Amino acid sequence: MTTALVTPEEPKLDHGIEENPVRPAPRFAWLIVLLASFAASAALFAALGFSIVGVIIVGYVIYLIAVTVTYSAMAGRRKGTDQLMRSLIYGAFVLALIPLVSVLWTVISIGAPAISADFLTKDMYGLKGVVDKAVVEQGAPLQGGALHAILGTLIITAIATLISVPIGLFTAIYLVEYGKTSRLAKSIRFFVDVMTGIPSIVAGLFAFSLFGILFGIGTKNGIAGAVALAVLMIPTVVRNSEEMLRIVPNELREASLALGVPVWKTVTKIVIPTAASGLASGVTLAIARVIGETAPLLLAVGVTMKTNVDPFNGPMNTLAVYAYNLFKFPLNPGYRDPSLERAWGAVLLLVIFVVLLNLLARFIAKVFAPKTGR
Amino acid sequence: MSKRIEVNDLHVYYGNFLAVEGVSMTIEAKSVTAFIGPSGCGKSTFLRTLNRMHEVIPGARVEGDVLVDGENLYGPTVDPVNVRRQVGMVFQRPNPFPTMSIKQNVLAGVTLNSKKLSNSAADELTERSLRGANLWEEVKDRLDKPGSGLSGGQQQRLCIARAIAIQPEIILMDEPCSALDPISTLAIEDLINELKDQYTVVIVTHNMQQAARVSDRTAFFNIAGTGKPGKLIELADTQTIFQNPTQKATEDYVSGRFG
């Protein structure tokens, strides 16, 4: 090793970094700028003719400019850029939130009144249009409910899960633990990716024609719907599970193999338990993804007004199809409002199901997560 | 319960890349053999061929023989799973199973090989293995707590306990102390000294003082340059390697004049 002494007269290299000191800025300066920007915008629109959207857009643009200039002057250029980027990101966040909140608000505000004990315990069998006429003209209580759709959703989704979880999980295990980078594994990965993108109606047509060929044209039952949903679920389950298995550290596999444990046992006893929380929440999210499917179920399961809990026999109803059907073919075309209210009620139930599934996924992830602590 | 290893002209490949070339050596039973050498010279790769962990990596393969008491590990009828039950391994980073308690970790090699253990036998094996790894006193009151809650040095000793619970003939250690502080390192080194009474121990280390402290014999590996295969330069008694090596390269390396 050679030691080079830095001589004092050696000139300092120009490294191109500008001196750009940062000074402290008042904590709530941005808030004052924000209020001032919107006040300015409101004043501008008051002169031109009021428009709430205009106030917000122009106010936001004014704020972007003002906050950058203010902070650059007060605290240095870096702080100014920081505030500009911050504001852009928060802006994007609020923008993304608007449709979400709006949908939730609409569903809850319109759907909530429809939900009652009757709505959860009765089906639509035998209801005539006069019932809805009475609701509108005499203020009678809403009759009929979504019991058949709730049961249908639960049964069909459960069967779809039973079909797709083993297939999806085993595929993922093959891809991560055995196939790795082999040609077969690569092509499976490619086709799974392709399957992720197929429109759900194609899955419905597939199940419809498969059951048509096997059991006669026009066969519609719960199993056909479950098959259609499974076609949509499998790629999601494979993808989620693959990611989860892949993040299991390779060191654990090696530790197990080095103890003389065969590969299949390493997978079942070490890899899967370690990944269990991720796998379970991945499956739950895959269920949430298909529970609201409409088109494939309309094709493969059909529609009925009657409670049918036998997935092997005859059409069933599901919440999304129920909502679609009541919207498209109201019980009484002259008096649509009660039917629309039922449809919104069904949609709200569906949203509640999805929220519950997501909470369940979090809960499962927590229960299965590898324990730490002393 | 320990065996001697004989390696004859072993070539180790990753796909078409020759990583280690033509190693022949004898590793004595009931002794500690250390592998030293610069990074990338194939010490760890070679070590992993001794319990057929090398072939776990896709595309990895070997040519040549490894004889354990005369039996070729790479014979056509040999099951790698059986090899690994006889040749235990401790890795660079402690890797206890996160889903298991301390006790389950110790017993993992036995229970995962679907041997049923009675409660008393399990307790006895746990205690014996943990004592063997000098960890019993520290964890005996919390055997049901997760293994990942231990400190790094304790985790590494837990991994050693796990490795000796299946009663292997040989224990391989791949830089077992490189992620540990000096005190834990000392604990592991003491342990290695005790282990050699019963087992054949092979240890890869970057720390030459460590090799000098723990090993009876030392092998020096070197590499001619990037992309070239690693080679065994010489294997001799540790004292000879550090004080009076026959090869110039070894002398340069152990005296720090390397590169």
Tab-separated table of N, CA and C in Angstrom, chain B residues 27-172:
chain	number	residue	atom	x	y	z
B	27	ILE	N	-9.024	-35.316	5.097
B	27	ILE	CA	-9.412	-34.616	6.319
B	27	ILE	C	-9.497	-35.665	7.421
B	28	GLU	N	-8.692	-35.467	8.464
B	28	GLU	CA	-8.594	-36.495	9.499
B	28	GLU	C	-9.817	-36.496	10.407
B	29	ALA	N	-10.129	-37.672	10.916
B	29	ALA	CA	-11.241	-37.810	11.851
B	29	ALA	C	-10.877	-37.170	13.177
B	30	LYS	N	-11.892	-36.764	13.920
B	30	LYS	CA	-11.726	-36.167	15.248
B	30	LYS	C	-10.666	-35.074	15.272
B	31	SER	N	-10.749	-34.207	14.323
B	31	SER	CA	-9.833	-33.075	14.309
B	31	SER	C	-10.575	-31.897	13.691
B	32	VAL	N	-9.986	-30.732	13.808
B	32	VAL	CA	-10.576	-29.548	13.192
B	32	VAL	C	-9.699	-29.153	12.016
B	33	THR	N	-10.311	-29.080	10.844
B	33	THR	CA	-9.577	-28.647	9.663
B	33	THR	C	-10.139	-27.302	9.234
B	34	ALA	N	-9.285	-26.318	9.057
B	34	ALA	CA	-9.746	-24.992	8.660
B	34	ALA	C	-9.413	-24.756	7.195
B	35	PHE	N	-10.319	-24.109	6.476
B	35	PHE	CA	-10.058	-23.672	5.101
B	35	PHE	C	-9.871	-22.161	5.137
B	36	ILE	N	-8.722	-21.702	4.658
B	36	ILE	CA	-8.538	-20.249	4.563
B	36	ILE	C	-8.224	-19.877	3.122
B	37	GLY	N	-8.306	-18.602	2.825
B	37	GLY	CA	-8.018	-18.140	1.477
B	37	GLY	C	-8.813	-16.890	1.176
B	38	PRO	N	-8.450	-16.165	0.112
B	38	PRO	CA	-9.140	-14.922	-0.215
B	38	PRO	C	-10.576	-15.174	-0.639
B	39	SER	N	-11.401	-14.124	-0.617
B	39	SER	CA	-12.792	-14.239	-1.039
B	39	SER	C	-12.870	-14.754	-2.468
B	40	GLY	N	-13.858	-15.595	-2.715
B	40	GLY	CA	-14.088	-16.064	-4.086
B	40	GLY	C	-13.162	-17.169	-4.517
B	41	CYS	N	-12.351	-17.734	-3.580
B	41	CYS	CA	-11.409	-18.752	-4.007
B	41	CYS	C	-12.016	-20.141	-3.942
B	42	GLY	N	-13.281	-20.235	-3.534
B	42	GLY	CA	-13.962	-21.524	-3.616
B	42	GLY	C	-13.942	-22.345	-2.347
B	43	LYS	N	-13.561	-21.740	-1.203
B	43	LYS	CA	-13.571	-22.486	0.055
B	43	LYS	C	-14.977	-22.968	0.401
B	44	SER	N	-15.925	-22.006	0.407
B	44	SER	CA	-17.295	-22.357	0.780
B	44	SER	C	-17.894	-23.323	-0.228
B	45	THR	N	-17.648	-23.055	-1.508
B	45	THR	CA	-18.156	-23.931	-2.560
B	45	THR	C	-17.661	-25.350	-2.345
B	46	PHE	N	-16.364	-25.472	-2.059
B	46	PHE	CA	-15.797	-26.799	-1.836
B	46	PHE	C	-16.414	-27.440	-0.588
B	47	LEU	N	-16.573	-26.625	0.462
B	47	LEU	CA	-17.150	-27.155	1.701
B	47	LEU	C	-18.529	-27.747	1.440
B	48	ARG	N	-19.306	-27.044	0.604
B	48	ARG	CA	-20.670	-27.500	0.348
B	48	ARG	C	-20.726	-28.788	-0.468
B	49	THR	N	-19.622	-29.126	-1.118
B	49	THR	CA	-19.637	-30.401	-1.841
B	49	THR	C	-19.489	-31.568	-0.869
B	50	LEU	N	-19.032	-31.283	0.361
B	50	LEU	CA	-18.780	-32.371	1.300
B	50	LEU	C	-20.062	-32.928	1.916
B	51	ASN	N	-21.180	-32.188	1.792
B	51	ASN	CA	-22.446	-32.814	2.188
B	51	ASN	C	-23.494	-32.685	1.076
B	52	ARG	N	-23.013	-32.532	-0.115
B	52	ARG	CA	-23.869	-32.461	-1.307
B	52	ARG	C	-24.895	-31.339	-1.208
B	53	MET	N	-24.549	-30.243	-0.527
B	53	MET	CA	-25.423	-29.067	-0.553
B	53	MET	C	-25.142	-28.229	-1.793
B	54	HIS	N	-24.014	-28.468	-2.406
B	54	HIS	CA	-23.654	-27.698	-3.592
B	54	HIS	C	-24.688	-27.864	-4.689
B	55	GLU	N	-25.148	-29.116	-4.859
B	55	GLU	CA	-26.044	-29.386	-5.987
B	55	GLU	C	-27.450	-28.825	-5.797
B	56	VAL	N	-27.723	-28.203	-4.618
B	56	VAL	CA	-29.026	-27.574	-4.403
B	56	VAL	C	-29.183	-26.361	-5.317
B	57	ILE	N	-28.059	-25.745	-5.671
B	57	ILE	CA	-28.081	-24.587	-6.561
B	57	ILE	C	-28.299	-25.088	-7.992
B	58	PRO	N	-29.262	-24.493	-8.722
B	58	PRO	CA	-29.539	-24.985	-10.078
B	58	PRO	C	-28.283	-24.931	-10.949
B	59	GLY	N	-28.017	-26.011	-11.655
B	59	GLY	CA	-26.887	-26.046	-12.580
B	59	GLY	C	-25.573	-26.444	-11.946
B	60	ALA	N	-25.538	-26.532	-10.613
B	60	ALA	CA	-24.274	-26.844	-9.956
B	60	ALA	C	-24.001	-28.347	-9.996
B	61	ARG	N	-22.740	-28.711	-10.227
B	61	ARG	CA	-22.406	-30.136	-10.278
B	61	ARG	C	-20.933	-30.320	-9.927
B	62	VAL	N	-20.535	-31.567	-9.687
B	62	VAL	CA	-19.134	-31.844	-9.371
B	62	VAL	C	-18.654	-33.017	-10.207
B	63	GLU	N	-17.333	-33.092	-10.355
B	63	GLU	CA	-16.699	-34.273	-10.924
B	63	GLU	C	-15.619	-34.697	-9.952
B	64	GLY	N	-15.487	-36.010	-9.737
B	64	GLY	CA	-14.488	-36.499	-8.792
B	64	GLY	C	-15.153	-37.231	-7.651
B	65	ASP	N	-14.320	-37.661	-6.697
B	65	ASP	CA	-14.839	-38.483	-5.613
B	65	ASP	C	-14.639	-37.803	-4.263
B	66	VAL	N	-15.613	-38.002	-3.382
B	66	VAL	CA	-15.439	-37.661	-1.975
B	66	VAL	C	-15.724	-38.935	-1.202
B	67	LEU	N	-14.700	-39.461	-0.554
B	67	LEU	CA	-14.881	-40.717	0.173
B	67	LEU	C	-14.955	-40.433	1.658
B	68	VAL	N	-16.044	-40.887	2.287
B	68	VAL	CA	-16.154	-40.795	3.741
B	68	VAL	C	-15.988	-42.203	4.278
B	69	ASP	N	-14.904	-42.440	4.970
B	69	ASP	CA	-14.528	-43.788	5.405
B	69	ASP	C	-14.654	-44.793	4.263
B	70	GLY	N	-14.144	-44.407	3.120
B	70	GLY	CA	-14.093	-45.311	1.978
B	70	GLY	C	-15.337	-45.344	1.121
B	71	GLU	N	-16.432	-44.688	1.603
B	71	GLU	CA	-17.662	-44.738	0.817
B	71	GLU	C	-17.814	-43.456	0.007
B	72	ASN	N	-18.045	-43.585	-1.297
B	72	ASN	CA	-18.111	-42.404	-2.152
B	72	ASN	C	-19.454	-41.701	-2.002
B	73	LEU	N	-19.397	-40.415	-1.589
B	73	LEU	CA	-20.639	-39.638	-1.443
B	73	LEU	C	-21.338	-39.448	-2.769
B	74	TYR	N	-20.554	-39.472	-3.850
B	74	TYR	CA	-21.145	-39.215	-5.157
B	74	TYR	C	-21.380	-40.506	-5.932
B	75	GLY	N	-21.407	-41.621	-5.222
B	75	GLY	CA	-21.729	-42.891	-5.865
B	75	GLY	C	-23.141	-42.869	-6.423
B	76	PRO	N	-23.398	-43.682	-7.455
B	76	PRO	CA	-24.704	-43.628	-8.135
B	76	PRO	C	-25.867	-44.041	-7.242
B	77	THR	N	-25.632	-44.821	-6.200
B	77	THR	CA	-26.755	-45.275	-5.386
B	77	THR	C	-26.906	-44.458	-4.117
B	78	VAL	N	-26.073	-43.420	-3.972
B	78	VAL	CA	-26.112	-42.659	-2.723
B	78	VAL	C	-27.205	-41.592	-2.777
B	79	ASP	N	-28.016	-41.544	-1.749
B	79	ASP	CA	-29.089	-40.561	-1.648
B	79	ASP	C	-28.547	-39.320	-0.931
B	80	PRO	N	-28.580	-38.148	-1.584
B	80	PRO	CA	-28.021	-36.955	-0.933
B	80	PRO	C	-28.652	-36.673	0.419
B	81	VAL	N	-29.925	-37.042	0.579
B	81	VAL	CA	-30.595	-36.804	1.864
B	81	VAL	C	-29.879	-37.568	2.977
B	82	ASN	N	-29.459	-38.799	2.674
B	82	ASN	CA	-28.737	-39.581	3.688
B	82	ASN	C	-27.372	-38.995	3.989
B	83	VAL	N	-26.716	-38.496	2.927
B	83	VAL	CA	-25.411	-37.856	3.131
B	83	VAL	C	-25.551	-36.718	4.127
B	84	ARG	N	-26.601	-35.924	3.952
B	84	ARG	CA	-26.749	-34.736	4.801
B	84	ARG	C	-27.117	-35.099	6.221
B	85	ARG	N	-27.681	-36.283	6.425
B	85	ARG	CA	-27.940	-36.709	7.801
B	85	ARG	C	-26.639	-37.084	8.500
B	86	GLN	N	-25.621	-37.475	7.700
B	86	GLN	CA	-24.343	-37.853	8.301
B	86	GLN	C	-23.383	-36.679	8.400
B	87	VAL	N	-23.569	-35.718	7.503
B	87	VAL	CA	-22.659	-34.580	7.470
B	87	VAL	C	-23.471	-33.320	7.755
B	88	GLY	N	-23.408	-32.843	8.977
B	88	GLY	CA	-24.185	-31.678	9.369
B	88	GLY	C	-23.519	-30.398	8.907
B	89	MET	N	-24.300	-29.305	8.930
B	89	MET	CA	-23.730	-28.052	8.440
B	89	MET	C	-24.226	-26.875	9.264
B	90	VAL	N	-23.331	-25.941	9.501
B	90	VAL	CA	-23.682	-24.695	10.175
B	90	VAL	C	-23.336	-23.573	9.212
B	91	PHE	N	-24.258	-22.648	9.029
B	91	PHE	CA	-24.089	-21.648	7.981
B	91	PHE	C	-23.508	-20.342	8.519
B	92	GLN	N	-23.187	-19.476	7.560
B	92	GLN	CA	-22.570	-18.204	7.888
B	92	GLN	C	-23.465	-17.347	8.776
B	93	ARG	N	-24.734	-17.239	8.346
B	93	ARG	CA	-25.669	-16.458	9.154
B	93	ARG	C	-26.535	-17.430	9.949
B	94	PRO	N	-26.759	-17.129	11.223
B	94	PRO	CA	-27.631	-18.010	12.008
B	94	PRO	C	-28.998	-18.110	11.334
B	95	ASN	N	-29.506	-19.314	11.161
B	95	ASN	CA	-30.803	-19.447	10.484
B	95	ASN	C	-31.743	-20.390	11.218
B	96	PRO	N	-32.123	-20.029	12.468
B	96	PRO	CA	-33.131	-20.850	13.140
B	96	PRO	C	-34.470	-20.729	12.404
B	97	PHE	N	-35.292	-21.768	12.484
B	97	PHE	CA	-36.599	-21.710	11.805
B	97	PHE	C	-37.507	-20.754	12.567
B	98	PRO	N	-38.014	-19.715	11.889
B	98	PRO	CA	-38.753	-18.678	12.618
B	98	PRO	C	-40.105	-19.155	13.147
B	99	THR	N	-40.655	-20.219	12.576
B	99	THR	CA	-41.974	-20.660	13.042
B	99	THR	C	-41.869	-21.588	14.246
B	100	MET	N	-40.644	-21.905	14.649
B	100	MET	CA	-40.494	-22.919	15.691
B	100	MET	C	-39.905	-22.349	16.966
B	101	SER	N	-40.224	-23.013	18.087
B	101	SER	CA	-39.640	-22.633	19.366
B	101	SER	C	-38.193	-23.136	19.421
B	102	ILE	N	-37.503	-22.750	20.485
B	102	ILE	CA	-36.105	-23.174	20.642
B	102	ILE	C	-36.018	-24.696	20.630
B	103	LYS	N	-36.922	-25.323	21.399
B	103	LYS	CA	-36.899	-26.778	21.483
B	103	LYS	C	-37.208	-27.411	20.129
B	104	GLN	N	-38.242	-26.895	19.481
B	104	GLN	CA	-38.587	-27.446	18.162
B	104	GLN	C	-37.446	-27.290	17.174
B	105	ASN	N	-36.727	-26.166	17.295
B	105	ASN	CA	-35.580	-25.954	16.422
B	105	ASN	C	-34.523	-27.023	16.632
B	106	VAL	N	-34.246	-27.315	17.908
B	106	VAL	CA	-33.227	-28.323	18.195
B	106	VAL	C	-33.657	-29.669	17.634
B	107	LEU	N	-34.940	-29.973	17.794
B	107	LEU	CA	-35.425	-31.292	17.396
B	107	LEU	C	-35.790	-31.372	15.914
B	108	ALA	N	-35.696	-30.227	15.212
B	108	ALA	CA	-36.214	-30.168	13.831
B	108	ALA	C	-35.680	-31.292	12.959
B	109	GLY	N	-34.365	-31.518	13.027
B	109	GLY	CA	-33.778	-32.531	12.156
B	109	GLY	C	-34.351	-33.906	12.411
B	110	VAL	N	-34.701	-34.161	13.657
B	110	VAL	CA	-35.250	-35.473	13.991
B	110	VAL	C	-36.729	-35.542	13.637
B	111	THR	N	-37.487	-34.540	14.076
B	111	THR	CA	-38.934	-34.604	13.851
B	111	THR	C	-39.293	-34.457	12.374
B	112	LEU	N	-38.525	-33.653	11.645
B	112	LEU	CA	-38.835	-33.488	10.228
B	112	LEU	C	-38.485	-34.746	9.443
B	113	ASN	N	-37.620	-35.570	10.002
B	113	ASN	CA	-37.346	-36.834	9.344
B	113	ASN	C	-38.307	-37.914	9.817
B	114	SER	N	-39.436	-37.446	10.325
B	114	SER	CA	-40.587	-38.268	10.714
B	114	SER	C	-40.240	-39.380	11.697
B	115	LYS	N	-39.202	-39.130	12.493
B	115	LYS	CA	-38.993	-40.069	13.587
B	115	LYS	C	-39.840	-39.593	14.758
B	116	LYS	N	-40.618	-40.512	15.287
B	116	LYS	CA	-41.431	-40.149	16.455
B	116	LYS	C	-40.550	-40.223	17.696
B	117	LEU	N	-40.701	-39.216	18.544
B	117	LEU	CA	-39.912	-39.190	19.771
B	117	LEU	C	-40.875	-39.183	20.943
B	118	SER	N	-40.589	-39.963	21.940
B	118	SER	CA	-41.395	-39.853	23.161
B	118	SER	C	-41.008	-38.542	23.842
B	119	ASN	N	-41.886	-38.070	24.734
B	119	ASN	CA	-41.611	-36.793	25.402
B	119	ASN	C	-40.288	-36.812	26.135
B	120	SER	N	-40.046	-37.916	26.822
B	120	SER	CA	-38.821	-37.955	27.634
B	120	SER	C	-37.600	-37.999	26.722
B	121	ALA	N	-37.687	-38.757	25.636
B	121	ALA	CA	-36.558	-38.814	24.710
B	121	ALA	C	-36.320	-37.445	24.086
B	122	ALA	N	-37.417	-36.742	23.772
B	122	ALA	CA	-37.282	-35.411	23.180
B	122	ALA	C	-36.608	-34.460	24.162
B	123	ASP	N	-37.048	-34.514	25.417
B	123	ASP	CA	-36.450	-33.646	26.438
B	123	ASP	C	-34.966	-33.943	26.594
B	124	GLU	N	-34.664	-35.236	26.597
B	124	GLU	CA	-33.282	-35.627	26.808
B	124	GLU	C	-32.397	-35.160	25.653
B	125	LEU	N	-32.920	-35.381	24.420
B	125	LEU	CA	-32.141	-34.985	23.240
B	125	LEU	C	-31.957	-33.473	23.205
B	126	THR	N	-33.025	-32.741	23.569
B	126	THR	CA	-32.925	-31.283	23.593
B	126	THR	C	-31.831	-30.842	24.552
B	127	GLU	N	-31.879	-31.422	25.758
B	127	GLU	CA	-30.906	-31.004	26.762
B	127	GLU	C	-29.487	-31.374	26.330
B	128	ARG	N	-29.337	-32.600	25.816
B	128	ARG	CA	-27.992	-33.035	25.449
B	128	ARG	C	-27.434	-32.162	24.322
B	129	SER	N	-28.290	-31.880	23.326
B	129	SER	CA	-27.804	-31.080	22.187
B	129	SER	C	-27.477	-29.664	22.617
B	130	LEU	N	-28.362	-29.082	23.458
B	130	LEU	CA	-28.119	-27.702	23.886
B	130	LEU	C	-26.896	-27.618	24.799
B	131	ARG	N	-26.709	-28.634	25.621
B	131	ARG	CA	-25.497	-28.665	26.432
B	131	ARG	C	-24.275	-28.797	25.534
B	132	GLY	N	-24.409	-29.657	24.522
B	132	GLY	CA	-23.316	-29.850	23.569
B	132	GLY	C	-22.953	-28.559	22.866
B	133	ALA	N	-23.919	-27.664	22.728
B	133	ALA	CA	-23.664	-26.395	22.052
B	133	ALA	C	-23.437	-25.264	23.044
B	134	ASN	N	-23.246	-25.613	24.341
B	134	ASN	CA	-23.019	-24.610	25.392
B	134	ASN	C	-24.136	-23.578	25.474
B	135	LEU	N	-25.363	-24.013	25.256
B	135	LEU	CA	-26.457	-23.041	25.256
B	135	LEU	C	-27.491	-23.369	26.330
B	136	TRP	N	-27.399	-24.573	26.886
B	136	TRP	CA	-28.433	-25.044	27.792
B	136	TRP	C	-28.716	-24.078	28.925
B	137	GLU	N	-27.654	-23.632	29.620
B	137	GLU	CA	-27.862	-22.787	30.787
B	137	GLU	C	-28.593	-21.498	30.423
B	138	GLU	N	-28.335	-20.996	29.224
B	138	GLU	CA	-28.921	-19.698	28.856
B	138	GLU	C	-30.389	-19.815	28.451
B	139	VAL	N	-30.809	-20.965	27.950
B	139	VAL	CA	-32.163	-21.042	27.406
B	139	VAL	C	-33.055	-22.062	28.107
B	140	LYS	N	-32.565	-22.729	29.156
B	140	LYS	CA	-33.349	-23.843	29.688
B	140	LYS	C	-34.716	-23.413	30.235
B	141	ASP	N	-34.855	-22.127	30.586
B	141	ASP	CA	-36.132	-21.672	31.127
B	141	ASP	C	-37.081	-21.153	30.056
B	142	ARG	N	-36.618	-21.123	28.843
B	142	ARG	CA	-37.511	-20.583	27.795
B	142	ARG	C	-37.441	-21.411	26.522
B	143	LEU	N	-37.503	-22.713	26.698
B	143	LEU	CA	-37.393	-23.597	25.536
B	143	LEU	C	-38.569	-23.448	24.587
B	144	ASP	N	-39.702	-22.939	25.110
B	144	ASP	CA	-40.879	-22.831	24.246
B	144	ASP	C	-40.992	-21.471	23.576
B	145	LYS	N	-40.025	-20.606	23.818
B	145	LYS	CA	-40.026	-19.294	23.150
B	145	LYS	C	-39.430	-19.443	21.758
B	146	PRO	N	-39.778	-18.517	20.844
B	146	PRO	CA	-39.251	-18.636	19.478
B	146	PRO	C	-37.731	-18.508	19.432
B	147	GLY	N	-37.125	-19.289	18.546
B	147	GLY	CA	-35.672	-19.264	18.417
B	147	GLY	C	-35.161	-17.944	17.893
B	148	SER	N	-36.041	-17.203	17.167
B	148	SER	CA	-35.578	-15.949	16.582
B	148	SER	C	-35.456	-14.855	17.627
B	149	GLY	N	-35.900	-15.134	18.868
B	149	GLY	CA	-35.777	-14.118	19.905
B	149	GLY	C	-34.411	-14.102	20.578
B	150	LEU	N	-33.558	-15.060	20.231
B	150	LEU	CA	-32.230	-15.114	20.840
B	150	LEU	C	-31.289	-14.118	20.174
B	151	SER	N	-30.163	-13.853	20.825
B	151	SER	CA	-29.162	-12.982	20.208
B	151	SER	C	-28.467	-13.743	19.089
B	152	GLY	N	-27.722	-13.013	18.257
B	152	GLY	CA	-27.072	-13.642	17.105
B	152	GLY	C	-26.175	-14.802	17.497
B	153	GLY	N	-25.362	-14.596	18.534
B	153	GLY	CA	-24.453	-15.645	18.962
B	153	GLY	C	-25.203	-16.848	19.506
B	154	GLN	N	-26.282	-16.575	20.259
B	154	GLN	CA	-27.091	-17.677	20.781
B	154	GLN	C	-27.773	-18.427	19.640
B	155	GLN	N	-28.259	-17.648	18.644
B	155	GLN	CA	-28.905	-18.300	17.495
B	155	GLN	C	-27.930	-19.227	16.797
B	156	GLN	N	-26.671	-18.768	16.658
B	156	GLN	CA	-25.700	-19.597	15.968
B	156	GLN	C	-25.443	-20.873	16.767
B	157	ARG	N	-25.378	-20.749	18.107
B	157	ARG	CA	-25.177	-21.950	18.906
B	157	ARG	C	-26.409	-22.846	18.849
B	158	LEU	N	-27.601	-22.204	18.720
B	158	LEU	CA	-28.813	-23.003	18.541
B	158	LEU	C	-28.715	-23.814	17.243
B	159	CYS	N	-28.175	-23.183	16.200
B	159	CYS	CA	-28.021	-23.886	14.928
B	159	CYS	C	-27.027	-25.034	15.059
B	160	ILE	N	-25.998	-24.834	15.889
B	160	ILE	CA	-25.038	-25.918	16.106
B	160	ILE	C	-25.727	-27.048	16.877
B	161	ALA	N	-26.537	-26.674	17.887
B	161	ALA	CA	-27.279	-27.696	18.634
B	161	ALA	C	-28.193	-28.473	17.692
B	162	ARG	N	-28.831	-27.750	16.774
B	162	ARG	CA	-29.719	-28.395	15.818
B	162	ARG	C	-28.940	-29.364	14.938
B	163	ALA	N	-27.704	-28.942	14.567
B	163	ALA	CA	-26.907	-29.802	13.697
B	163	ALA	C	-26.428	-31.043	14.435
B	164	ILE	N	-26.070	-30.909	15.731
B	164	ILE	CA	-25.552	-32.098	16.412
B	164	ILE	C	-26.664	-32.976	16.945
B	165	ALA	N	-27.929	-32.463	16.951
B	165	ALA	CA	-29.035	-33.284	17.446
B	165	ALA	C	-29.264	-34.509	16.557
B	166	ILE	N	-28.938	-34.402	15.276
B	166	ILE	CA	-29.135	-35.572	14.414
B	166	ILE	C	-27.916	-36.481	14.435
B	167	GLN	N	-26.970	-36.190	15.332
B	167	GLN	CA	-25.780	-37.000	15.537
B	167	GLN	C	-25.054	-37.348	14.243
B	168	PRO	N	-24.544	-36.324	13.578
B	168	PRO	CA	-23.810	-36.552	12.344
B	168	PRO	C	-22.416	-37.082	12.651
B	169	GLU	N	-21.729	-37.512	11.608
B	169	GLU	CA	-20.337	-37.950	11.787
B	169	GLU	C	-19.412	-36.748	11.655
B	170	ILE	N	-19.831	-35.842	10.810
B	170	ILE	CA	-18.960	-34.729	10.423
B	170	ILE	C	-19.772	-33.447	10.547
B	171	ILE	N	-19.145	-32.366	10.977
B	171	ILE	CA	-19.841	-31.072	11.010
B	171	ILE	C	-19.068	-30.079	10.153
B	172	LEU	N	-19.778	-29.473	9.211
B	172	LEU	CA	-19.177	-28.452	8.360
B	172	LEU	C	-19.621	-27.092	8.860
